[in-house]
Amino acid sequence: MRAALMERGRIWVDDPPEPIPGRGQVLVKSAACGICGSDLHAAAHTEEFVATSLEAGGAFKLTSLDPVVLGHEFCAEVVDFGPDTARRFRAGDLVCSVPMLRASPAIPIGYSTQTPGGFAQYMLLSEDLLIAVPTGTPAPIAALTEPMAVGLHAVRKARLRGSEAALVLGCGPVGLAVITALKAAGIGPVVAADYSAGRRAFAAGQGADISVDPRHENAFSHPDLKKPEDVVIFECVGVPGMLDNIFVNAPRNARIVVVGVCLQMDHARPLIAVNKELNIQYVLGYTIDEFSESLTSIADGRFDVDKLVTAQVGLEGVADAFTTLRQPDEHAKIIVSPWQAG
Amino acid sequence: MRAALMERGRIWVDDPPEPIPGRGQVLVKSAACGICGSDLHAAAHTEEFVATSLEAGGAFKLTSLDPVVLGHEFCAEVVDFGPDTARRFRAGDLVCSVPMLRASPAIPIGYSTQTPGGFAQYMLLSEDLLIAVPTGTPAPIAALTEPMAVGLHAVRKARLRGSEAALVLGCGPVGLAVITALKAAGIGPVVAADYSAGRRAFAAGQGADISVDPRHENAFSHPDLKKPEDVVIFECVGVPGMLDNIFVNAPRNARIVVVGVCLQMDHARPLIAVNKELNIQYVLGYTIDEFSESLTSIADGRFDVDKLVTAQVGLEGVADAFTTLRQPDEHAKIIVSPWQAG
């Protein structure tokens, strides 16, 4: 089969063997698979990514420097069944799944040399984790289930009462997922901040009430955050220094939800956080229920994500897409379609 | 009057003028006043303390390097009334008050050159902030109202449901106040950790179910913390590196209440906190209601604090007491009685 492989940052298309479904597994065609910021990071800083993964035990999954087929934001089409499967689906059905293959220990799909990710024509999924894509939802849209689940989970963990104003720092795919989930939950106003004009436009498209350029305006003091004692701040950037900056600028009693993953040692002044009695909730991933709810919300339009797919490429376009995504202005989500030419 | 003065770490007894009560103010005798860890820090690192106070705007109060009468954990005896007072109390009545003199801006009693703190024979209090000490509660015990209010506030901010196990890191006066408030709230088991055998004994005296020496045992993995998904960790040490250490050792989904004030820049690895979805609540001080409740709880025995008063000294003993308290093993709280000889 055709697949895009990645080894220490180099990305090329090759012909690895087609995988064979084992017990409880289903052979699927990868119909569409989004490129995630973590994929970019894994490619640009493979050794650091692997080291961090081993150290943190769970947050990041890549554990080998050998060639790997990335891609964990996929929508797939059922092809065939392995032994001991209930055959709940039929060949041709579109399905999604959390990016995990049942095993002991579980295999992270898209970050393992043991099984291909979504940037290959074929992959294996665990049958009991499959979720049917509702009729009428195209594969590239269903492929947004995974990143949107991240936003849904972050909003859930924020324990919102409904009266809060929200400030979303960073409008990359994670920030956009948070904004989408916030608006679907009826939270407002949502103030979004990003240095990129393109990303601010995407934020507005997902329902952000105000979009702010931090170069010209301090998002924290925006007049629409009128009840500063009831502000929830979503940190969706994930670089060192963000937290200290939030400590300095946040209003008293603010709640901070850290969704952006800072991979380095970070520094902050606790005295400022103490003085304001800030609360920080670190979040990661999503539950299986939230993943399923994300797909349902996409299918029924509560999560309006059509505008987030800004390009579709074939396997030959993966390497260029990784380069293009380093410029954050143009694209929200590039979808890889392994069966598309080019 | 006689008073212990502090200037850049030097402590001596002198005869500053007796203060004269202004509008709404009451002249009181300082009957008993505890020495706080912050007082030790203000004396040992005055310039840093003043700089941090100015930078953080509220968490710490000392703003001048000039001689100051410290002491903000006081119980006082009413002497006389200034103009525009309701005279709700009579001369001789024992009272407590939050350490704040009403003014614009408010004056922090015990950290200001504008008004003496509790290490002087006389002080001024705002009449409307006075709380009567219930009959039968001696002044040195009532003087524990302020530090116990800090523990009560921290436990309140932890939003406990009642089913949690608690881990208290550090058994100085702050940790002991937290343990006391936890046990009064019916929380258990409470595991207390401190390197000092003396402090572990105080923790047990305040009701800690288990006391652990971190040199010999990892408090986080104590078998009594059997439901690790429901552990609340109270950080009562306040030195750099504590938070990162908690990140490494805390169970998933743990809630961390930061009560110890780390005055320096701190560093921690957010990826570990992300991976465990930790929650951090920074807390500071107490509300006026919590202060009042602290006194009531001390008076009715819910907070059993008698064992925490390990020494009483007169003004001439303040300098030595500051030195003695640098050895954490022997003492919980040393009370200064400005009218006592020696």
XYZ file of C-alpha atoms in Angstrom:
684
model
C 0.000 0.000 0.000
C 0.997 3.647 -0.249
C 1.852 5.521 2.942
C 3.640 8.677 4.046
C 6.456 7.755 6.401
C 8.270 10.036 8.835
C 11.724 9.472 10.282
C 13.457 12.223 12.286
C 11.647 14.930 10.347
C 12.042 13.484 6.839
C 8.708 12.664 5.212
C 8.428 10.500 2.094
C 5.929 8.202 0.393
C 6.734 4.492 0.349
C 5.050 1.095 -0.019
C 4.988 -0.645 3.339
C 3.107 -3.958 3.530
C -0.666 -3.797 3.941
C -1.575 -4.600 7.550
C -3.453 -7.816 8.364
C -6.244 -7.590 10.929
C -5.706 -9.641 14.089
C -8.270 -10.823 16.643
C -10.930 -8.203 17.303
C -9.465 -5.953 14.619
C -10.923 -4.437 11.485
C -9.028 -3.581 8.302
C -10.041 -0.108 7.109
C -9.114 2.334 4.378
C -8.019 5.695 5.773
C -10.536 7.994 4.084
C -9.345 11.298 5.541
C -6.866 12.238 8.257
C -6.017 15.659 9.675
C -2.508 16.911 10.364
C -2.156 17.807 14.050
C 0.198 20.297 15.679
C 1.665 17.367 17.591
C 2.546 15.730 14.268
C 4.451 18.859 13.261
C 6.231 18.825 16.594
C 7.043 15.104 16.327
C 8.593 15.750 12.917
C 10.483 18.933 13.808
C 11.802 17.691 17.166
C 11.641 13.908 16.962
C 14.319 13.116 19.545
C 12.928 15.572 22.078
C 9.397 14.308 21.401
C 10.412 10.700 21.999
C 12.333 11.602 25.154
C 9.418 13.629 26.502
C 7.002 10.843 25.686
C 9.053 8.337 27.648
C 9.455 10.749 30.561
C 5.829 11.844 30.822
C 4.329 8.411 30.316
C 1.171 9.130 28.395
C 0.805 12.696 27.208
C 2.769 12.029 24.067
C 3.011 8.721 22.394
C 5.925 8.455 19.998
C 8.559 6.180 21.522
C 10.763 5.292 18.564
C 13.048 7.119 16.147
C 12.311 4.524 13.441
C 10.056 5.322 10.460
C 6.450 5.757 11.522
C 3.158 6.440 9.718
C 1.714 9.457 11.533
C -1.974 10.438 11.548
C -4.387 10.073 14.478
C -7.286 12.349 13.388
C -8.860 9.951 10.938
C -12.138 8.872 9.384
C -12.002 5.410 7.813
C -13.967 3.030 5.601
C -14.512 -0.565 6.699
C -12.876 -3.161 4.401
C -12.545 -6.515 6.150
C -12.702 -8.210 9.543
C -10.155 -10.174 11.530
C -10.901 -13.240 13.678
C -13.206 -12.935 16.691
C -15.071 -9.899 15.389
C -18.815 -9.290 15.695
C -18.937 -7.719 12.205
C -21.215 -4.953 13.468
C -20.355 -2.919 10.375
C -20.414 -3.615 6.664
C -17.690 -3.074 4.123
C -17.916 0.504 2.901
C -19.272 1.936 6.180
C -17.563 5.132 7.357
C -16.289 4.941 10.929
C -14.258 6.921 13.445
C -12.312 5.648 16.444
C -10.224 7.031 19.242
C -6.636 6.602 17.996
C -5.871 3.538 20.049
C -5.525 -0.108 19.164
C -6.482 -2.442 21.995
C -3.457 -4.373 23.205
C -1.526 -4.700 26.415
C -0.269 -2.051 26.575
C -2.550 -0.156 24.159
C -0.959 0.895 20.870
C -1.289 4.616 20.018
C -2.438 4.793 16.399
C -0.404 7.409 14.541
C 2.525 7.376 16.949
C 3.691 3.769 16.805
C 5.905 1.655 14.586
C 3.589 -1.272 15.416
C 0.625 -0.098 13.344
C 0.134 2.508 10.623
C -1.588 5.835 11.291
C -4.002 7.650 9.025
C -1.404 8.842 6.504
C -1.519 5.378 4.898
C -4.061 3.791 2.587
C -4.879 0.999 5.045
C -4.902 0.820 8.813
C -6.159 -1.421 11.601
C -8.765 -0.453 14.183
C -10.234 -2.284 17.181
C -13.786 -3.264 16.307
C -15.267 -2.442 19.709
C -13.978 1.128 19.477
C -15.590 1.877 16.113
C -18.247 4.592 15.938
C -20.454 4.884 12.860
C -20.251 8.191 11.003
C -23.852 9.435 10.559
C -25.063 9.427 6.966
C -24.409 12.701 5.196
C -21.234 13.615 7.052
C -18.317 13.461 4.606
C -15.078 11.820 5.699
C -12.950 15.022 5.784
C -15.484 16.581 8.158
C -15.792 13.460 10.326
C -11.989 13.491 10.584
C -12.342 16.596 12.763
C -13.932 14.465 15.495
C -10.625 13.984 17.297
C -9.417 17.618 17.477
C -12.913 18.860 18.322
C -13.098 16.317 21.164
C -10.013 17.991 22.654
C -11.884 21.306 22.784
C -15.024 19.686 24.168
C -13.036 17.979 26.917
C -11.279 21.237 27.882
C -14.608 23.050 28.159
C -16.068 20.191 30.230
C -13.117 20.260 32.617
C -13.633 24.010 33.101
C -16.782 23.246 35.162
C -18.648 26.195 33.650
C -21.851 27.413 35.282
C -22.902 29.198 32.097
C -22.480 32.770 33.300
C -18.770 33.018 32.615
C -16.965 35.047 30.007
C -14.152 33.150 28.276
C -10.786 34.268 26.988
C -9.103 31.933 24.508
C -5.377 32.547 24.069
C -4.137 31.109 20.790
C -6.380 30.311 17.824
C -4.642 27.344 16.284
C -6.660 24.135 15.876
C -6.828 23.605 19.665
C -8.035 27.153 20.357
C -10.544 26.906 17.509
C -11.899 23.636 18.937
C -12.275 25.303 22.350
C -14.085 28.287 20.822
C -16.428 25.963 18.915
C -17.245 23.963 22.051
C -17.716 27.119 24.138
C -20.200 28.605 21.678
C -22.050 25.284 21.362
C -22.380 25.352 25.174
C -23.855 28.847 25.024
C -20.913 30.564 26.710
C -20.270 34.194 25.881
C -18.770 36.545 25.329
C -15.782 34.626 23.997
C -12.734 36.817 23.455
C -10.098 35.200 21.227
C -6.494 36.371 20.989
C -3.904 35.518 18.350
C -1.059 37.357 16.622
C -2.158 35.960 13.248
C -4.884 37.804 11.335
C -5.794 34.592 9.533
C -6.273 32.732 12.764
C -8.349 35.573 14.230
C -10.594 35.284 11.168
C -10.977 31.537 11.788
C -11.814 32.307 15.437
C -14.553 34.708 14.354
C -15.795 32.058 11.932
C -16.158 29.584 14.799
C -18.203 32.099 16.786
C -15.714 34.094 18.855
C -17.480 37.313 19.801
C -14.324 39.399 19.781
C -10.934 38.713 18.218
C -7.957 40.579 19.568
C -4.421 41.145 18.272
C -2.247 41.058 21.418
C 0.198 43.465 19.749
C -2.395 46.223 19.814
C -4.745 45.342 22.646
C -4.501 43.571 25.998
C -7.106 40.819 25.639
C -7.377 40.487 29.431
C -8.661 44.032 29.834
C -11.142 43.883 26.966
C -14.302 45.717 28.066
C -16.441 42.719 27.142
C -14.820 40.763 29.989
C -16.874 42.986 32.223
C -17.174 40.634 35.167
C -13.487 39.935 35.680
C -14.236 37.812 38.754
C -15.954 35.331 36.465
C -13.456 34.864 33.643
C -12.232 31.493 32.435
C -8.981 31.628 30.465
C -8.115 28.847 28.022
C -4.368 28.654 27.359
C -4.082 27.139 23.863
C -0.534 28.154 22.926
C 1.731 25.910 24.968
C 5.040 27.767 25.023
C 7.198 28.632 28.042
C 6.268 31.920 29.692
C 2.561 31.819 28.799
C 1.539 30.880 32.329
C 3.562 33.637 33.991
C 2.088 36.102 31.507
C -1.392 34.898 32.438
C -0.544 35.230 36.155
C 0.404 38.869 35.573
C -2.650 39.749 33.475
C -5.462 37.577 34.846
C -8.087 39.107 37.101
C -8.406 37.891 40.685
C -10.042 34.473 41.149
C -9.693 33.661 37.450
C -9.765 30.044 36.378
C -7.137 28.980 33.868
C -7.555 25.866 31.740
C -4.241 24.774 30.256
C -4.957 23.013 26.950
C -1.799 23.997 25.070
C 0.971 21.561 25.903
C 4.252 23.220 26.837
C 6.911 20.551 26.341
C 9.711 22.427 28.075
C 10.393 23.295 31.704
C 8.296 26.375 32.449
C 8.843 29.260 34.855
C 6.256 31.327 36.709
C 6.003 33.492 39.813
C 3.706 31.709 42.284
C 3.412 34.807 44.489
C 1.381 36.524 41.770
C -0.927 33.505 41.470
C -1.260 33.353 45.257
C -2.096 37.018 45.472
C -4.923 36.579 42.945
C -6.038 33.148 44.219
C -5.892 31.761 40.683
C -6.982 28.239 39.775
C -5.228 26.186 37.100
C -6.767 23.095 35.536
C -4.426 21.093 33.292
C -6.292 18.998 30.731
C -5.386 16.298 28.230
C -7.239 14.477 25.483
C -10.850 13.410 25.982
C -12.924 10.498 27.170
C -14.405 7.939 24.761
C -17.844 9.439 25.468
C -16.611 12.930 24.624
C -15.075 11.599 21.395
C -18.405 10.079 20.442
C -20.266 13.271 21.406
C -17.857 15.272 19.270
C -18.767 13.226 16.179
C -22.484 13.573 16.934
C -22.111 17.346 17.390
C -20.267 17.635 14.076
C -22.890 15.543 12.284
C -25.878 17.467 13.644
C -24.271 20.867 13.106
C -23.835 21.935 16.733
C -20.120 21.983 15.907
C -19.979 23.833 12.589
C -16.539 22.833 11.371
C -16.815 22.982 7.581
C -14.787 26.185 7.356
C -11.909 24.610 9.265
C -10.927 22.287 6.410
C -8.781 24.648 4.371
C -7.037 22.150 2.113
C -7.022 18.487 1.134
C -3.908 16.743 -0.139
C -2.922 13.246 -1.202
C -0.023 11.321 0.302
C 2.456 13.007 -2.066
C 1.378 16.340 -0.584
C 2.019 15.460 3.077
C 5.620 16.713 3.234
C 4.689 20.073 1.708
C 1.644 20.344 3.968
C 3.886 19.936 7.033
C 5.987 22.841 5.722
C 2.962 24.985 4.873
C 1.477 24.533 8.355
C 4.529 26.161 9.930
C 3.046 29.427 8.629
C -0.013 29.671 10.832
C -1.823 32.364 8.900
C -3.451 30.503 6.024
C -4.684 27.178 7.262
C -6.819 25.815 10.055
C -6.770 22.109 9.191
C -5.176 20.334 6.211
C -6.769 16.943 5.566
C -4.763 14.110 4.032
C -6.770 11.836 1.717
C -4.549 8.782 1.136
C -6.588 7.626 -1.869
C -6.461 11.005 -3.602
C -3.808 11.544 -6.253
C -1.208 14.260 -5.624
C 5.507 52.706 75.465
C 7.750 49.666 75.073
C 7.918 47.994 71.672
C 10.135 45.580 69.740
C 11.313 47.266 66.553
C 12.732 45.607 63.461
C 14.944 47.233 60.847
C 16.618 45.119 58.138
C 16.767 42.103 60.422
C 17.924 43.844 63.595
C 15.407 43.555 66.434
C 15.600 45.685 69.587
C 13.302 47.083 72.272
C 12.723 50.823 72.279
C 10.232 53.438 73.504
C 8.286 54.814 70.558
C 5.426 57.230 71.342
C 2.109 55.728 72.392
C -0.309 55.912 69.465
C -3.357 58.201 69.667
C -6.648 56.822 68.326
C -8.099 58.732 65.364
C -11.680 58.748 64.061
C -13.294 55.331 64.304
C -10.231 53.930 66.051
C -9.760 52.228 69.386
C -6.622 52.305 71.538
C -5.833 48.791 72.756
C -3.130 47.012 74.735
C -1.565 44.158 72.794
C -2.291 41.254 75.136
C -0.672 38.472 73.090
C 0.760 38.285 69.573
C 2.137 35.295 67.683
C 5.327 35.312 65.628
C 4.529 34.333 62.034
C 6.792 32.727 59.450
C 6.305 35.846 57.349
C 7.749 37.914 60.201
C 10.857 35.729 60.171
C 11.113 36.156 56.414
C 10.595 39.918 56.638
C 13.450 40.104 59.144
C 15.833 37.733 57.370
C 15.264 39.108 53.853
C 13.865 42.599 54.382
C 14.892 44.115 51.052
C 13.587 41.151 49.056
C 10.380 41.135 51.113
C 9.781 44.835 50.456
C 10.539 44.438 46.744
C 8.220 41.421 46.448
C 5.492 43.245 48.335
C 5.639 46.171 45.932
C 5.711 43.856 42.908
C 2.873 41.571 43.975
C 0.583 44.287 45.268
C -1.142 42.638 48.174
C 0.221 39.262 49.109
C 2.899 40.763 51.300
C 2.576 44.043 53.058
C 5.913 45.481 54.175
C 6.799 48.417 51.939
C 9.502 50.235 53.880
C 13.008 49.481 55.099
C 12.519 51.847 58.064
C 12.002 50.516 61.613
C 8.663 48.790 61.990
C 6.769 47.128 64.847
C 5.871 43.676 63.499
C 3.063 41.461 64.813
C -0.230 40.751 63.054
C -1.509 37.684 64.987
C -2.756 39.543 68.031
C -5.352 39.513 70.776
C -5.838 42.896 72.438
C -7.507 44.578 75.402
C -9.641 47.662 74.861
C -8.284 50.814 76.560
C -9.832 53.929 75.057
C -11.855 55.239 72.113
C -11.121 57.829 69.452
C -13.645 60.290 67.974
C -16.671 58.973 66.054
C -16.703 55.583 67.724
C -19.804 53.683 68.855
C -18.024 52.414 71.985
C -19.505 48.955 71.519
C -16.867 47.574 73.897
C -15.755 48.445 77.384
C -12.252 49.067 78.653
C -10.741 45.713 79.602
C -12.656 43.699 76.983
C -10.528 41.229 74.994
C -10.875 41.617 71.214
C -9.395 40.307 67.991
C -9.327 41.979 64.577
C -8.104 41.229 61.089
C -4.706 42.962 60.912
C -5.916 45.957 58.965
C -6.549 49.546 59.922
C -9.263 51.183 57.844
C -7.797 53.973 55.715
C -7.487 54.728 52.058
C -5.548 52.655 51.220
C -5.932 50.284 54.167
C -2.941 50.073 56.532
C -1.604 46.534 57.176
C -1.137 46.236 60.932
C 2.213 44.617 61.687
C 3.792 45.515 58.344
C 3.587 49.290 58.291
C 5.575 52.192 59.658
C 2.276 54.082 60.009
C 0.922 52.095 62.947
C 2.454 49.668 65.442
C 1.888 45.921 65.249
C 1.317 43.527 68.118
C 4.918 43.490 69.359
C 4.227 46.807 71.149
C 2.376 47.563 74.377
C -0.238 49.694 72.626
C -1.772 49.590 69.153
C -4.679 51.078 67.243
C -7.564 49.071 65.770
C -10.589 50.072 63.686
C -13.640 49.813 65.936
C -15.920 48.271 63.284
C -13.471 45.394 62.743
C -13.314 44.366 66.414
C -14.574 40.912 67.363
C -15.190 40.077 71.029
C -13.159 37.185 72.413
C -15.624 34.799 74.092
C -15.293 34.611 77.881
C -12.920 31.898 79.008
C -10.585 32.050 76.029
C -7.221 33.370 77.197
C -5.449 35.977 75.086
C -2.536 33.714 73.936
C -5.062 31.219 72.597
C -7.240 33.879 70.955
C -4.078 35.166 69.274
C -4.120 31.998 67.159
C -7.272 33.238 65.398
C -5.294 34.709 62.497
C -3.059 31.732 61.611
C -5.933 29.282 62.079
C -8.061 31.407 59.721
C -5.399 30.821 57.033
C -5.887 27.064 57.390
C -9.670 27.375 57.446
C -9.612 29.464 54.263
C -7.343 26.981 52.462
C -9.654 24.105 53.334
C -12.689 26.117 52.199
C -11.053 26.917 48.859
C -10.380 23.200 48.335
C -14.121 22.670 47.689
C -14.125 19.366 49.572
C -17.058 16.995 49.208
C -16.128 15.186 52.411
C -14.966 11.915 50.886
C -11.427 13.025 50.083
C -8.179 11.930 51.638
C -5.794 14.799 52.327
C -2.025 15.029 52.135
C -0.461 17.975 53.961
C 3.111 18.733 52.899
C 4.916 20.745 55.561
C 3.836 20.912 59.203
C 4.890 24.410 60.193
C 2.196 26.729 61.561
C 0.426 26.888 58.165
C 0.362 23.111 57.736
C -0.780 22.663 61.338
C -3.620 25.136 60.771
C -4.669 23.224 57.646
C -4.596 19.896 59.526
C -6.687 21.387 62.342
C -9.278 22.757 59.905
C -9.377 19.483 57.929
C -10.046 17.398 61.030
C -12.663 19.890 62.264
C -14.368 19.445 58.872
C -14.356 15.665 59.326
C -11.875 14.980 56.522
C -9.745 11.866 56.778
C -7.414 10.231 56.539
C -5.038 13.165 56.775
C -1.464 12.213 55.949
C 1.076 14.812 57.123
C 4.668 14.987 55.882
C 7.591 16.884 57.399
C 11.326 16.278 57.800
C 11.174 17.436 61.423
C 10.223 14.894 64.080
C 9.004 17.692 66.329
C 6.702 19.038 63.647
C 5.377 15.551 62.881
C 4.511 15.267 66.587
C 2.629 18.578 66.432
C 0.789 17.309 63.323
C -0.288 14.187 65.200
C -1.356 16.397 68.096
C -3.624 18.378 65.757
C -5.249 15.172 64.542
C -3.212 14.046 61.518
C -3.964 10.347 61.090
C -0.518 9.509 59.751
C 2.725 11.458 59.964
C 5.429 10.658 57.454
C 9.130 11.463 57.268
C 9.781 12.066 53.531
C 13.345 10.784 53.972
C 12.052 7.305 54.718
C 8.658 7.113 53.051
C 6.975 8.600 49.995
C 3.941 10.289 51.496
C 2.147 10.237 48.133
C 2.128 6.457 48.001
C 1.040 5.934 51.590
C -1.463 3.040 51.638
C -3.976 5.185 53.526
C -4.342 7.376 50.440
C -6.196 4.420 49.020
C -8.392 6.318 46.574
C -5.681 8.202 44.701
C -8.250 9.703 42.339
C -9.698 11.573 45.292
C -6.643 13.073 46.961
C -6.298 16.729 47.865
C -2.733 17.885 48.441
C -2.030 20.956 50.564
C 1.367 22.483 49.751
C 2.413 24.250 52.981
C 6.155 24.621 52.425
C 6.542 27.360 49.831
C 10.001 26.785 48.393
C 10.986 26.509 44.702
C 10.718 23.005 43.311
C 7.869 21.854 45.563
C 5.311 22.127 42.763
C 7.380 20.137 40.267
C 7.925 17.497 42.930
C 4.176 17.327 43.483
C 3.611 17.052 39.707
C 5.914 14.012 39.625
C 4.404 12.288 42.652
C 0.720 13.245 42.620
C -1.854 10.737 41.439
C -3.919 11.508 38.339
C -6.671 14.104 38.784
C -5.262 15.240 42.120
C -6.180 18.664 43.403
C -3.359 20.753 44.789
C -4.000 23.667 47.136
C -0.976 25.957 47.315
C -0.953 27.580 50.761
C 2.804 27.899 51.248
C 4.017 31.074 49.602
C 7.040 30.608 47.372
C 8.555 34.076 47.011
C 10.957 33.194 44.218
C 10.460 32.378 40.556
C 9.452 28.722 40.448
C 9.888 26.103 37.749
C 7.837 23.045 36.890
C 7.224 20.681 33.969
C 3.696 21.389 32.683
C 3.687 18.231 30.551
C 3.570 16.126 33.710
C 0.665 18.166 35.092
C -1.107 17.918 31.716
C -0.620 14.187 31.592
C -2.247 13.794 35.022
C -4.881 16.526 34.519
C -3.905 18.113 37.826
C -5.727 21.076 39.334
C -3.931 23.805 41.279
C -5.731 26.268 43.529
C -3.586 29.103 44.843
C -4.945 30.595 48.075
C -4.162 33.599 50.235
C -5.330 34.855 53.603
C -8.981 34.561 54.638
C -12.232 36.481 54.541
C -13.466 38.520 57.510
C -16.161 35.873 58.059
C -13.569 33.094 58.095
C -11.503 35.103 60.590
C -14.520 35.422 62.858
C -15.361 31.722 62.451
C -11.784 30.852 63.339
C -12.102 32.654 66.687
C -15.446 30.975 67.385
C -13.981 27.561 66.556
C -11.045 28.154 68.876
C -13.338 29.316 71.689
C -15.742 26.370 71.432
C -12.956 23.801 71.077
C -13.586 22.704 67.470
C -10.085 24.032 66.825
C -8.056 22.578 69.690
C -4.995 24.805 69.570
C -3.736 24.827 73.169
C -0.787 22.558 72.358
C 0.391 24.907 69.618
C 1.499 27.612 72.069
C 4.933 26.291 72.949
C 6.420 29.396 74.558
C 5.528 32.880 75.742
C 8.063 35.690 75.866
C 8.085 39.381 76.734
C 9.350 42.101 74.382
C 12.953 41.552 75.504
C 12.621 37.963 74.293
C 11.465 38.736 70.743
C 14.927 38.831 69.132
C 15.877 35.466 70.654
C 12.508 33.997 69.702
C 13.116 34.944 66.064
C 16.433 33.063 66.240
C 14.915 30.060 68.016
C 12.168 29.720 65.402
C 14.780 29.171 62.689
C 15.116 25.690 64.207
C 11.741 24.236 63.331
C 11.880 21.216 65.592
C 10.919 22.586 68.979
C 8.237 25.166 68.557
C 4.865 25.512 66.902
C 3.943 29.050 67.949
C 5.804 31.470 70.219
C 3.520 34.112 71.670
C 4.824 37.561 72.538
C 3.185 39.146 75.599
C 4.263 42.796 75.512
C 3.267 43.396 79.146
C 5.195 40.407 80.456
C 8.676 41.045 81.881
C 11.629 39.394 80.086
